């Protein structure tokens, strides 16, 4: 959702705050603002509706000397995008400035109370009650830290908050249910919603926990709990590179991150395959022997990766299902102490997934987070964590993290099945058109996992998707179909397409096409069919049904599948890959198709309308 950056230390804060906001644009885009505690005067606030470019233009030529400041890039929840609703928000006098992520659920009652006491409000946001609460406490004689704590104690909901006060060089901050990380530099310290905000200034971080209160002053910091008792949080070094958070020669982060997938996959797999077994340090042989069944909870792209993982587990004879976290959190399925609930979340901060994780913990299930971020709320809230090691992903539309999630889940499925004695649930009778039969061969999967980065690199360098994006630019609808592991890939392909092109795109299980969606198929509908080398003949039946209604069909499948090439109208090939993994290179073709289709339409590819990278409110 929204993005917070704060800085306190030696030198001027403004330039670093603006850099932080630029690095956080993927979290919010409808307005941005900064507040600086000027060395020669009071707090100065500048905020503008629109992207950070509008704020930079407003700041051009202005000198705001001062080492302490806060900034924010907004994704609207309360109040439409406007200068007035942009953060930071202040009290009547302008002596208190606050930035906030999350939702304050009791803001209406607090606003009424404050209005009755004479406070005037300028925005529609829930956030504005906070500086007024702080100002009221200051008027009653409280010092800034005590006033901040008193205000926070009145809040209900989720939040990450950072505050500065006139005539005080400190930044005061806290979090509950919304991410906030501390960055430790040499001449300054930082607070942000996400590490990329300050990655070019420091790689030393402290992950704050709920109800931590942190005070930055000069280049020092201290952390206490809600009662003021000092707490010790470990300092960690982030292994990401600052260049990962910059576009470099690319026009868009999304294309950069598509192209990075061979590297990110190698990082995911490095040291995790040892001959005839998956070598996961966190899960040595036998550590998952008490798992009877697996339930995945996730949202969006991570949900599609979870669906993929559940299919792999079922093929190994392990009962597994994938559920949307926003449903499980409020209507959970039965689980037991022998159920492993796996929360899949790129950021580790997805609100619905964290809510599901809490429910699973309350139900005494064993829990595991599969995430990209060490120190994230999901990693800390689950019993165990498996990190996908994909590196920072800035584009709102997830790309490399999906590939790394699926690869990590394939390794995990191998470990769970090996510990539990799972076996291939299907025989060769499921074989279809393609290079492989239907049986799940663990040795083949492990071998092809190791060669997967090379296969993906071949797809990244293929120009076919760009050509087809132009060829079918005038279509009215785009239907993606797949079977087995191709089904979640079809859903993911449709999600990417609709996210960044704003065109109508839907994903279906291939066999469901004739149970309703076929009524919508016309010559103006492009059907994109995912083939994996397993049950492909059945999917070809569905392709022919679409073609008989005049729809052009694009096949995405193994390079050697001659029958597929001859049947479909256009074909996007990928190198020979075990059919259980074939969805990964197939999905890269679909990412490129969506990217080029959006580029033709001149869409805001990295920041699609109405969407944010990390959904941290339910």
XYZ file of C-alpha atoms in Angstrom:
618
model
C 0.000 0.000 0.000
C 1.381 3.413 0.999
C 5.074 4.015 1.550
C 6.832 5.691 4.491
C 10.352 7.097 4.590
C 11.897 8.921 7.558
C 15.396 10.165 8.227
C 17.303 11.669 11.143
C 20.990 12.495 11.269
C 23.802 14.738 10.125
C 23.350 16.825 6.977
C 20.182 17.693 5.076
C 17.323 15.199 4.950
C 15.362 16.414 1.914
C 17.344 14.833 -0.903
C 17.418 11.435 0.798
C 13.694 11.624 1.574
C 12.921 12.268 -2.096
C 15.148 9.362 -3.165
C 13.331 7.171 -0.656
C 9.961 8.214 -2.088
C 11.141 7.470 -5.616
C 12.194 4.009 -4.467
C 8.783 3.503 -2.839
C 6.637 4.576 -5.796
C 5.582 0.957 -6.333
C 3.737 1.097 -2.985
C 1.629 4.171 -3.794
C 1.211 6.634 -6.568
C -1.726 9.017 -6.125
C 0.071 11.637 -4.004
C 3.365 12.235 -2.233
C 4.740 14.602 0.363
C 7.535 15.443 2.781
C 7.895 17.300 6.071
C 11.293 18.591 7.173
C 12.229 19.941 10.600
C 14.165 22.963 9.411
C 17.388 23.823 11.178
C 16.509 27.511 10.886
C 12.802 27.389 11.640
C 9.650 25.312 12.054
C 8.460 22.213 10.214
C 7.901 22.781 6.498
C 5.442 20.522 4.647
C 5.220 20.094 0.878
C 2.783 17.605 -0.661
C 1.128 17.162 -4.028
C -1.481 15.011 -5.704
C 0.030 12.777 -8.377
C 3.288 10.864 -8.616
C 6.565 11.923 -7.060
C 7.394 13.991 -10.155
C 4.719 16.491 -9.073
C 6.285 16.741 -5.625
C 9.764 17.164 -7.075
C 8.502 19.993 -9.275
C 6.977 21.705 -6.239
C 10.257 21.351 -4.340
C 12.427 22.554 -7.214
C 14.582 25.462 -6.165
C 13.455 25.307 -2.526
C 16.038 24.960 0.226
C 14.843 23.075 3.292
C 17.917 22.689 5.493
C 17.499 20.215 8.311
C 18.593 16.694 9.133
C 15.213 15.362 10.306
C 12.207 14.636 8.117
C 9.472 12.260 7.039
C 7.946 11.425 3.659
C 5.075 9.464 2.228
C 3.700 8.148 -1.045
C -0.018 7.397 -0.860
C -2.425 4.732 -2.085
C -5.901 5.998 -1.265
C -8.128 4.304 1.306
C -9.872 7.215 3.067
C -10.498 10.190 0.798
C -9.849 10.703 -2.895
C -6.400 11.685 -4.222
C -5.835 15.399 -3.550
C -3.285 17.792 -2.107
C -5.347 18.005 1.083
C -5.526 14.230 1.542
C -1.831 13.710 0.801
C 0.535 12.986 3.693
C 2.162 14.295 5.872
C -0.751 15.566 7.974
C -0.402 18.206 10.658
C -2.338 19.634 13.586
C -3.919 23.118 13.444
C -0.676 24.883 14.317
C 1.593 22.839 12.068
C 3.915 21.884 14.916
C 3.220 18.127 14.575
C 3.560 16.232 11.250
C 2.655 12.569 10.783
C 2.767 9.952 8.016
C 0.767 6.747 8.279
C 0.163 3.429 6.542
C -2.810 1.251 7.446
C -6.325 1.969 8.664
C -7.369 3.634 11.932
C -10.752 2.049 12.488
C -11.947 4.370 15.262
C -10.979 7.566 13.460
C -14.568 8.810 13.171
C -15.197 8.781 16.927
C -11.788 10.364 17.570
C -12.503 13.060 14.981
C -15.830 13.913 16.650
C -14.168 14.151 20.030
C -11.388 16.379 18.718
C -13.808 18.646 16.838
C -15.818 19.142 20.003
C -12.568 20.223 21.663
C -12.023 22.843 18.964
C -9.711 21.064 16.513
C -10.192 21.787 12.805
C -9.654 19.151 10.115
C -8.519 19.803 6.559
C -8.686 16.324 5.008
C -10.943 13.279 4.701
C -8.278 10.880 5.904
C -8.247 8.712 8.997
C -4.609 9.709 9.559
C -5.297 13.338 10.448
C -6.604 12.449 13.902
C -3.083 11.417 14.970
C -1.317 14.816 14.865
C -4.332 16.366 16.597
C -4.192 13.756 19.366
C -0.478 14.436 19.784
C -1.048 18.203 19.836
C -3.721 17.814 22.518
C -1.294 15.864 24.689
C 1.419 18.472 24.128
C -1.026 21.194 25.201
C -1.553 19.241 28.414
C 2.183 19.401 29.144
C 3.413 16.082 27.768
C 6.835 15.847 26.128
C 6.850 14.728 22.432
C 7.556 11.044 23.132
C 4.912 10.813 25.843
C 2.432 12.646 23.602
C 3.153 10.205 20.761
C 2.651 7.207 23.038
C -0.596 8.674 24.396
C -1.933 9.210 20.896
C -0.994 5.709 19.745
C -2.715 4.210 22.787
C -6.004 5.681 21.529
C -5.786 4.082 18.074
C -7.604 0.964 16.910
C -6.694 -0.778 13.676
C -3.451 -1.317 11.794
C -0.742 1.240 11.335
C 2.834 2.196 10.765
C 3.399 5.753 11.987
C 6.264 8.222 11.883
C 6.131 11.690 13.450
C 8.230 14.818 13.810
C 7.549 17.728 16.151
C 8.609 21.369 15.924
C 11.677 22.292 18.005
C 12.629 18.604 18.320
C 15.226 16.822 16.193
C 13.798 13.330 16.733
C 11.609 11.047 14.634
C 9.087 8.987 16.631
C 7.619 5.842 15.065
C 5.750 2.649 15.784
C 3.955 -0.164 13.990
C 1.083 -2.568 14.461
C 0.055 -4.849 11.613
C 1.824 -2.731 8.989
C 5.506 -3.046 8.048
C 8.227 -0.704 9.272
C 11.970 -1.351 9.089
C 14.874 0.607 10.561
C 17.973 1.293 8.462
C 21.255 2.072 10.217
C 23.611 4.359 8.340
C 26.833 6.133 9.257
C 25.667 9.749 9.419
C 21.931 9.073 9.567
C 19.337 6.443 10.390
C 16.194 5.713 8.428
C 12.723 4.270 8.770
C 10.754 2.897 5.840
C 7.953 0.593 4.831
C 10.373 -1.485 2.822
C 14.144 -1.903 2.543
C 14.520 -0.586 -1.053
C 13.587 2.883 0.199
C 16.996 3.356 1.818
C 19.034 0.559 0.228
C 21.462 2.949 -1.457
C 22.238 4.531 1.921
C 22.660 1.411 4.058
C 22.247 -2.369 4.020
C 22.137 -2.726 7.824
C 18.565 -3.144 9.028
C 16.482 -3.822 12.107
C 13.057 -5.347 11.527
C 10.637 -3.790 13.996
C 7.899 -5.816 15.619
C 4.338 -4.856 16.503
C 4.132 -2.241 19.279
C 7.819 -1.397 19.114
C 8.349 2.343 19.582
C 11.519 3.687 17.965
C 13.099 7.094 18.418
C 15.689 8.363 15.929
C 17.724 11.326 17.107
C 20.854 12.529 15.369
C 22.541 9.341 14.225
C 21.406 7.331 17.243
C 18.309 5.236 17.866
C 16.525 3.437 20.671
C 13.677 0.929 20.680
C 11.229 0.339 23.525
C 7.954 -1.491 23.996
C 4.595 0.195 24.652
C 5.481 0.567 28.338
C 8.807 2.218 27.594
C 10.945 -0.788 28.469
C 14.021 -1.049 26.199
C 13.950 -3.974 23.785
C 16.781 -5.469 21.761
C 16.213 -6.256 18.086
C 18.971 -7.902 16.033
C 20.825 -5.983 13.346
C 20.851 -7.832 10.040
C 22.647 -7.227 6.761
C 20.462 -7.252 3.643
C 22.065 -9.187 0.803
C 20.294 -7.148 -1.869
C 22.263 -4.738 -4.033
C 21.234 -1.096 -4.382
C 21.269 -1.486 -8.189
C 18.437 -4.017 -7.830
C 16.160 -1.143 -6.830
C 17.006 0.896 -9.964
C 15.836 0.405 -13.559
C 19.245 0.922 -15.127
C 18.978 0.633 -18.925
C 15.376 -0.617 -18.802
C 12.256 1.444 -19.426
C 10.324 -0.483 -16.799
C 11.089 -2.472 -13.680
C 8.731 -5.193 -14.911
C 10.844 -5.930 -17.982
C 14.020 -5.783 -15.911
C 12.570 -8.285 -13.453
C 11.338 -10.592 -16.232
C 14.874 -10.629 -17.608
C 16.326 -11.256 -14.117
C 14.494 -14.567 -13.723
C 17.405 -16.823 -14.741
C 19.480 -15.159 -12.007
C 16.713 -15.139 -9.396
C 15.986 -18.814 -10.055
C 19.646 -19.697 -9.611
C 19.569 -17.840 -6.289
C 16.448 -19.748 -5.245
C 17.984 -23.119 -6.098
C 21.584 -22.530 -5.036
C 22.741 -25.189 -2.588
C 19.274 -26.723 -2.361
C 19.646 -29.748 -4.630
C 22.014 -32.537 -3.659
C 21.899 -35.446 -6.057
C 18.847 -37.529 -5.233
C 17.257 -35.182 -2.728
C 16.236 -31.597 -2.058
C 18.591 -30.023 0.459
C 16.665 -27.430 2.427
C 18.702 -26.297 5.436
C 15.609 -25.420 7.432
C 14.070 -28.840 6.765
C 16.559 -31.685 7.140
C 15.359 -35.218 6.286
C 12.614 -36.336 8.647
C 11.690 -32.873 9.861
C 8.372 -32.952 8.003
C 7.473 -36.579 8.722
C 4.560 -35.555 10.961
C 2.736 -33.738 8.135
C -0.466 -35.517 7.070
C -1.875 -32.801 4.819
C -1.034 -29.347 3.533
C -3.149 -26.194 3.232
C -1.813 -23.201 1.313
C -3.085 -19.683 1.996
C -2.177 -16.790 -0.290
C -3.487 -13.926 -2.421
C -3.047 -12.807 -6.023
C 0.058 -14.093 -7.792
C 1.168 -15.908 -4.634
C -2.163 -17.757 -4.652
C -1.441 -19.015 -8.161
C 1.988 -20.188 -7.008
C 0.259 -21.909 -4.082
C -2.147 -23.642 -6.473
C 0.855 -24.846 -8.448
C 2.523 -26.142 -5.286
C -0.611 -27.939 -4.140
C -0.821 -29.717 -7.504
C 2.773 -30.913 -7.185
C 2.082 -32.250 -3.701
C -1.048 -34.092 -4.797
C 0.940 -35.665 -7.616
C 3.285 -36.962 -4.947
C 0.395 -38.474 -3.013
C 0.214 -35.758 -0.327
C -3.284 -34.293 0.319
C -2.988 -30.570 -0.421
C -5.258 -27.680 -1.249
C -4.790 -23.969 -1.910
C -7.191 -21.414 -0.458
C -7.447 -17.681 -0.863
C -6.192 -16.106 2.337
C -8.988 -13.537 2.376
C -11.459 -16.433 2.644
C -9.522 -18.718 4.991
C -8.986 -15.895 7.488
C -12.736 -15.541 8.079
C -14.008 -19.016 7.128
C -11.178 -21.487 7.788
C -11.285 -25.117 6.763
C -10.680 -27.776 9.430
C -7.011 -28.299 10.261
C -5.176 -30.336 12.869
C -1.807 -30.401 14.556
C -0.627 -32.618 11.674
C -1.717 -30.080 9.075
C 0.988 -27.865 7.611
C -0.439 -24.462 6.709
C 1.853 -22.729 4.213
C 1.460 -18.968 3.848
C 2.845 -17.831 0.493
C 3.547 -14.090 0.363
C 6.242 -12.243 -1.579
C 6.507 -9.341 0.852
C 5.654 -11.252 3.995
C 3.343 -8.357 4.873
C 0.117 -9.168 2.982
C -2.647 -8.401 5.476
C -5.052 -11.187 4.473
C -2.289 -13.781 4.484
C -1.059 -12.650 7.899
C -4.618 -12.893 9.202
C -4.831 -16.472 7.890
C -1.509 -17.263 9.516
C -2.812 -16.057 12.875
C -5.946 -18.196 12.487
C -3.861 -21.259 11.635
C -1.651 -20.675 14.670
C -4.724 -20.325 16.868
C -6.004 -23.650 15.490
C -2.692 -25.291 16.512
C -1.690 -26.177 12.960
C 1.990 -26.189 12.065
C 2.729 -23.069 10.021
C 5.320 -22.171 7.423
C 5.907 -18.898 5.562
C 7.252 -18.972 2.016
C 8.425 -15.417 1.441
C 11.035 -13.210 -0.176
C 11.773 -10.995 2.812
C 13.873 -12.031 5.788
C 12.487 -10.457 8.945
C 9.018 -9.937 7.496
C 5.907 -10.323 9.618
C 5.061 -13.644 7.970
C 8.554 -15.023 8.560
C 8.339 -14.057 12.236
C 4.719 -15.108 12.694
C 5.032 -18.638 11.309
C 6.666 -21.581 13.040
C 9.183 -21.830 10.197
C 10.169 -19.919 7.062
C 11.447 -20.794 3.612
C 12.959 -17.857 1.724
C 12.696 -17.738 -2.058
C 15.795 -15.488 -2.408
C 14.549 -13.725 -5.552
C 15.935 -10.294 -4.630
C 13.885 -7.084 -4.493
C 10.933 -6.817 -6.848
C 9.769 -3.266 -7.559
C 7.180 -3.638 -10.329
C 3.648 -3.970 -8.992
C 2.977 -6.922 -11.312
C 4.894 -9.845 -9.787
C 7.141 -11.733 -12.208
C 10.395 -13.174 -10.931
C 8.909 -13.882 -7.520
C 6.287 -16.208 -9.042
C 8.993 -18.294 -10.715
C 11.036 -18.431 -7.521
C 7.984 -19.263 -5.403
C 7.101 -22.213 -7.643
C 10.701 -23.462 -7.710
C 10.925 -23.232 -3.914
C 7.593 -25.034 -3.540
C 8.790 -27.795 -5.861
C 11.761 -28.353 -3.542
C 9.486 -28.260 -0.513
C 7.048 -30.725 -2.102
C 9.968 -33.094 -2.675
C 10.972 -32.874 0.990
C 7.415 -33.312 2.323
C 6.777 -36.306 0.061
C 10.111 -37.908 0.922
C 9.543 -37.498 4.649
C 5.987 -38.784 4.467
C 6.580 -41.612 2.055
C 4.501 -39.967 -0.688
C 4.614 -41.499 -4.144
C 3.471 -40.540 -7.610
C -0.328 -40.573 -7.511
C -0.678 -41.129 -11.259
C 0.627 -43.602 -13.757
C 1.699 -43.451 -17.378
C -1.923 -43.600 -18.530
C -2.056 -39.814 -18.020
C 0.622 -39.233 -20.632
C -0.203 -36.771 -23.365
C 1.416 -35.129 -26.355
C 4.924 -33.988 -25.425
C 8.367 -35.140 -24.399
C 7.393 -36.751 -21.084
C 4.971 -39.321 -19.798
C 2.549 -38.735 -16.961
C 4.474 -40.175 -14.012
C 6.058 -37.848 -11.486
C 9.739 -38.697 -11.550
C 11.458 -36.917 -8.613
C 14.901 -37.393 -10.191
C 13.688 -35.779 -13.420
C 12.162 -32.878 -11.516
C 15.339 -32.225 -9.526
C 17.494 -32.478 -12.641
C 15.288 -30.119 -14.618
C 15.101 -27.681 -11.707
C 18.860 -27.290 -12.040
C 18.549 -26.579 -15.785
C 15.477 -24.366 -15.359
C 17.378 -21.041 -15.337
C 18.824 -21.874 -18.770
C 15.385 -22.791 -20.121
C 13.935 -19.523 -18.815
C 16.822 -17.583 -20.340
C 15.895 -19.019 -23.738
C 12.327 -17.782 -23.309
C 13.439 -14.327 -22.140
C 15.414 -13.951 -25.376
C 12.496 -15.082 -27.592
C 10.823 -12.286 -29.589
C 7.616 -14.235 -30.261
C 5.531 -12.615 -27.520
C 6.312 -9.114 -28.810
C 5.169 -10.072 -32.299
C 1.924 -11.654 -31.080
C 1.131 -8.696 -28.812
C 1.053 -6.532 -31.929
C -0.729 -9.132 -34.044
C -3.621 -9.471 -31.583
C -3.711 -5.898 -30.271
C -7.287 -5.333 -31.510
C -8.849 -8.374 -29.843
C -11.842 -7.790 -27.574
C -11.012 -10.488 -25.012
C -8.144 -12.763 -24.068
C -8.874 -16.208 -22.602
C -6.071 -18.215 -20.979
C -6.597 -21.946 -20.507
C -4.509 -24.691 -18.944
C -4.694 -28.071 -17.262
C -2.825 -29.463 -14.240
C 0.022 -27.085 -13.406
C -0.973 -25.223 -16.565
C -4.202 -24.089 -14.889
C -2.632 -21.793 -12.247
C -0.294 -20.543 -14.977
C -3.340 -19.683 -17.115
C -4.827 -17.797 -14.171
C -1.536 -15.995 -13.604
C -1.209 -15.146 -17.295
C -4.686 -13.619 -17.310
C -3.953 -11.715 -14.102
C -0.783 -10.196 -15.550
C -2.598 -9.253 -18.748
C -5.519 -7.524 -17.041
C -3.290 -5.870 -14.415
C -1.132 -3.936 -16.830
C -3.101 -3.733 -20.111
C -6.542 -2.951 -18.572
C -8.039 -5.284 -21.210
C -10.531 -8.055 -20.505
C -8.615 -11.232 -19.722
C -9.807 -14.400 -17.982
C -8.138 -17.637 -16.976
C -9.929 -20.992 -17.010
C -9.259 -24.652 -16.393
C -9.152 -25.953 -19.964
C -11.907 -28.494 -19.360
C -14.228 -25.780 -18.032
C -14.252 -23.889 -21.324
C -17.221 -25.870 -22.590
C -19.126 -25.461 -19.315
C -20.005 -21.810 -19.855
C -17.094 -19.617 -20.994
C -17.368 -20.964 -24.563
C -20.499 -18.820 -24.930
C -18.211 -15.772 -24.883
C -15.759 -17.058 -27.493
C -15.921 -15.237 -30.831
C -13.447 -14.482 -33.636
C -12.505 -11.400 -31.572
C -11.414 -13.599 -28.638
C -7.800 -14.722 -28.499
C -7.384 -18.031 -26.665
C -3.937 -18.665 -25.150
C -3.491 -22.351 -24.296
C -0.779 -23.567 -21.910
C 0.666 -27.012 -22.689
C 3.004 -28.746 -20.264
C 3.640 -32.153 -21.842
C 1.021 -33.787 -19.635
C -2.611 -34.304 -20.736
C -1.965 -32.092 -23.745
C -4.283 -34.093 -26.009
C -7.199 -33.216 -23.732
C -6.301 -29.540 -23.898
C -6.123 -29.822 -27.699
C -9.807 -30.846 -27.677
C -10.601 -27.547 -25.974
C -8.439 -25.679 -28.461
C -10.383 -27.173 -31.376
C -13.670 -26.164 -29.712
C -12.467 -22.560 -29.608
C -11.155 -22.679 -33.147
C -14.494 -23.990 -34.433
C -16.037 -20.755 -33.101
C -13.530 -18.722 -35.089
C -11.174 -17.842 -32.243
C -7.437 -17.665 -32.986
C -5.411 -19.843 -30.616
C -1.905 -19.190 -29.345
C -0.202 -22.263 -27.926
C 2.549 -22.067 -25.310
C 4.322 -25.374 -24.970
C 7.362 -27.637 -25.447
C 9.502 -26.790 -28.470
C 9.480 -30.396 -29.733
C 5.690 -30.901 -29.634
C 4.995 -31.077 -33.382
C 1.294 -31.906 -33.054
C 0.701 -28.828 -30.921
C 2.492 -26.554 -33.376
C 0.462 -27.919 -36.273
C -2.885 -27.515 -34.497
C -2.730 -24.008 -33.007
C -2.579 -20.793 -35.032
C 0.530 -19.392 -33.304
C 3.044 -21.043 -31.007
C 5.427 -19.861 -28.284
C 7.923 -22.662 -27.553
C 10.098 -23.348 -24.536
C 12.954 -25.895 -24.162
C 12.396 -29.444 -22.994
C 11.381 -29.316 -19.321
C 9.833 -31.868 -16.994
C 6.044 -31.398 -17.317
C 5.765 -30.717 -13.600
C 7.986 -27.649 -14.067
C 6.905 -26.631 -17.561
C 4.548 -24.006 -16.202
C 7.509 -21.829 -15.189
C 8.964 -21.164 -18.673
C 5.428 -21.082 -20.086
C 4.562 -18.340 -17.623
C 7.552 -16.249 -18.707
C 6.113 -16.195 -22.242
C 2.816 -14.956 -20.777
C 4.600 -12.267 -18.755
C 6.271 -11.021 -21.931
C 2.977 -11.128 -23.833
C 1.314 -8.958 -21.186
C 4.287 -6.622 -21.018
C 4.415 -5.981 -24.760
C 0.623 -5.645 -25.000
C 0.732 -3.001 -22.252
C 3.661 -1.232 -23.894
C 1.721 -0.957 -27.174
C -1.153 0.621 -25.232
C 1.196 3.025 -23.416
C 0.047 1.842 -19.972
C 1.706 2.663 -16.647
C 3.329 -0.761 -16.561
C 5.161 -0.520 -13.241
C 2.315 1.253 -11.449
C -1.015 0.033 -12.884
C -4.050 2.003 -11.867
C -5.787 1.197 -8.577
C -3.171 -1.403 -7.600
C -0.301 -1.471 -5.114
C 2.605 -3.848 -4.653
C 1.922 -4.949 -1.107
C -1.650 -5.011 0.210
C -1.180 -4.343 3.902
C -4.820 -3.650 4.845
C -7.658 -6.162 4.748
